[in-house]
Amino acid sequence: QVQLVESGGGLVQAGGSLRLSCVASGDTICISAMGWYRQALGKERELVATITTGRTTDYADSVKGRFTISRDNAKNTVYLQMNSLKPEDTAVYYCKAACWFDYWGQGTQVTVSS
């Protein structure tokens, strides 16, 4: 079992920045890739960014150049630095860890006001 706890969400004005954190605990030795996903109200959950243990990253086109994913393997933590936020970035952001199964965090709300 892997437990994921996200933090760092909140309310920010357009153009502002937030940094999300996700700490993994439990059977973390099995974790390979980690990622951030988001789900806006009335929409399906979508990929934001992923990062492998070797720190290879991938981003959704909508966040390229604005968001940066990183991880600290020693701390079992993955981060999402979000800059130049837009109202359309408003969503619940979820952390995912790929292990024997996919594990999800409980989500953290990000709200960007115009």
Short mmCIF file of C-alpha atoms in Angstrom, two decimals:
data_model
loop_
_atom_site.label_atom_id
_atom_site.label_comp_id
_atom_site.label_asym_id
_atom_site.label_seq_id
_atom_site.Cartn_x
_atom_site.Cartn_y
_atom_site.Cartn_z
CA GLN A 1 0.00 0.00 0.00
CA VAL A 2 1.08 3.53 -0.78
CA GLN A 3 -0.44 6.63 0.75
CA LEU A 4 -0.23 10.01 -0.95
CA VAL A 5 -0.90 13.34 0.71
CA GLU A 6 -1.06 16.52 -1.36
CA SER A 7 -0.71 20.06 -0.08
CA GLY A 8 -0.16 23.57 -1.38
CA GLY A 9 -3.42 24.33 -3.11
CA GLY A 10 -5.34 27.54 -2.58
CA LEU A 11 -6.77 30.68 -4.12
CA VAL A 12 -4.53 32.84 -6.30
CA GLN A 13 -5.04 35.63 -8.79
CA ALA A 14 -4.36 35.10 -12.48
CA GLY A 15 -0.66 35.42 -13.19
CA GLY A 16 0.28 34.19 -9.75
CA SER A 17 2.11 31.07 -8.64
CA LEU A 18 1.54 28.07 -6.42
CA ARG A 19 3.67 25.08 -5.48
CA LEU A 20 2.00 21.75 -4.85
CA SER A 21 3.65 18.96 -2.88
CA CYS A 22 2.82 15.27 -2.66
CA VAL A 23 4.41 13.07 -0.02
CA ALA A 24 4.33 9.31 -0.44
CA SER A 25 4.47 6.87 2.45
CA GLY A 26 4.09 3.15 2.92
CA ASP A 27 5.49 0.72 0.34
CA THR A 28 7.29 3.48 -1.55
CA ILE A 29 10.06 1.21 -2.82
CA CYS A 30 7.75 0.04 -5.62
CA ILE A 31 7.04 3.55 -6.93
CA SER A 32 8.26 4.28 -10.44
CA ALA A 33 6.64 7.24 -12.17
CA MET A 34 4.72 9.89 -10.29
CA GLY A 35 2.45 12.50 -11.71
CA TRP A 36 -0.05 15.26 -11.28
CA TYR A 37 -3.53 15.19 -12.75
CA ARG A 38 -6.40 17.62 -12.46
CA GLN A 39 -10.15 17.59 -12.70
CA ALA A 40 -12.18 20.70 -13.28
CA LEU A 41 -15.85 20.85 -12.36
CA GLY A 42 -17.88 18.94 -14.90
CA LYS A 43 -14.85 17.68 -16.78
CA GLU A 44 -12.85 14.48 -16.87
CA ARG A 45 -9.59 14.07 -15.02
CA GLU A 46 -6.62 14.98 -17.22
CA LEU A 47 -2.88 14.58 -17.15
CA VAL A 48 -0.87 17.63 -16.10
CA ALA A 49 2.68 16.32 -15.75
CA THR A 50 4.60 13.13 -15.00
CA ILE A 51 8.12 12.34 -13.87
CA THR A 52 10.01 9.05 -13.75
CA THR A 53 12.54 7.93 -11.15
CA GLY A 54 15.17 9.03 -13.64
CA ARG A 55 13.52 12.45 -13.74
CA THR A 56 12.27 12.22 -17.31
CA THR A 57 9.32 14.57 -17.51
CA ASP A 58 6.25 14.97 -19.67
CA TYR A 59 3.71 17.79 -19.71
CA ALA A 60 0.29 18.52 -21.09
CA ASP A 61 0.51 21.07 -23.88
CA SER A 62 -1.67 23.46 -21.90
CA VAL A 63 0.91 23.80 -19.10
CA LYS A 64 4.21 23.59 -20.98
CA GLY A 65 6.45 26.51 -20.15
CA ARG A 66 4.39 27.43 -17.08
CA PHE A 67 4.46 24.35 -14.83
CA THR A 68 7.47 22.38 -13.64
CA ILE A 69 7.35 18.93 -12.06
CA SER A 70 10.19 17.69 -9.89
CA ARG A 71 10.79 14.98 -7.33
CA ASP A 72 12.98 14.26 -4.35
CA ASN A 73 13.38 10.50 -4.26
CA ALA A 74 15.02 10.59 -0.82
CA LYS A 75 11.94 12.34 0.59
CA ASN A 76 9.44 10.40 -1.54
CA THR A 77 8.02 13.73 -2.59
CA VAL A 78 6.93 15.14 -5.93
CA TYR A 79 6.35 18.84 -6.53
CA LEU A 80 4.47 20.89 -9.08
CA GLN A 81 5.59 24.49 -9.46
CA MET A 82 2.82 26.40 -11.20
CA ASN A 83 3.58 29.85 -12.61
CA SER A 84 1.59 32.27 -14.73
CA LEU A 85 -1.62 30.66 -13.53
CA LYS A 86 -4.79 31.14 -15.57
CA PRO A 87 -8.45 30.84 -14.56
CA GLU A 88 -8.67 27.70 -16.71
CA ASP A 89 -6.12 26.05 -14.40
CA THR A 90 -8.81 25.98 -11.70
CA ALA A 91 -9.35 22.36 -10.70
CA VAL A 92 -8.75 19.75 -8.05
CA TYR A 93 -5.18 18.54 -8.48
CA TYR A 94 -4.39 14.91 -7.74
CA CYS A 95 -1.08 13.18 -7.22
CA LYS A 96 -0.61 9.69 -8.65
CA ALA A 97 2.08 7.10 -7.97
CA ALA A 98 2.67 4.16 -10.29
CA CYS A 99 3.44 1.08 -8.23
CA TRP A 100 2.04 -2.45 -8.28
CA PHE A 101 -1.17 -0.48 -8.76
CA ASP A 102 -1.86 3.17 -9.40
CA TYR A 103 -2.32 5.05 -6.15
CA TRP A 104 -4.05 8.43 -5.87
CA GLY A 105 -4.03 11.19 -3.31
CA GLN A 106 -7.16 12.88 -2.01
CA GLY A 107 -6.65 15.99 -4.12
CA THR A 108 -6.02 19.65 -3.40
CA GLN A 109 -8.12 22.51 -4.75
CA VAL A 110 -6.50 25.17 -6.90
CA THR A 111 -8.62 28.20 -7.72
CA VAL A 112 -7.37 30.96 -10.01
CA SER A 113 -9.39 34.15 -10.04
CA SER A 114 -9.47 36.51 -13.00
#
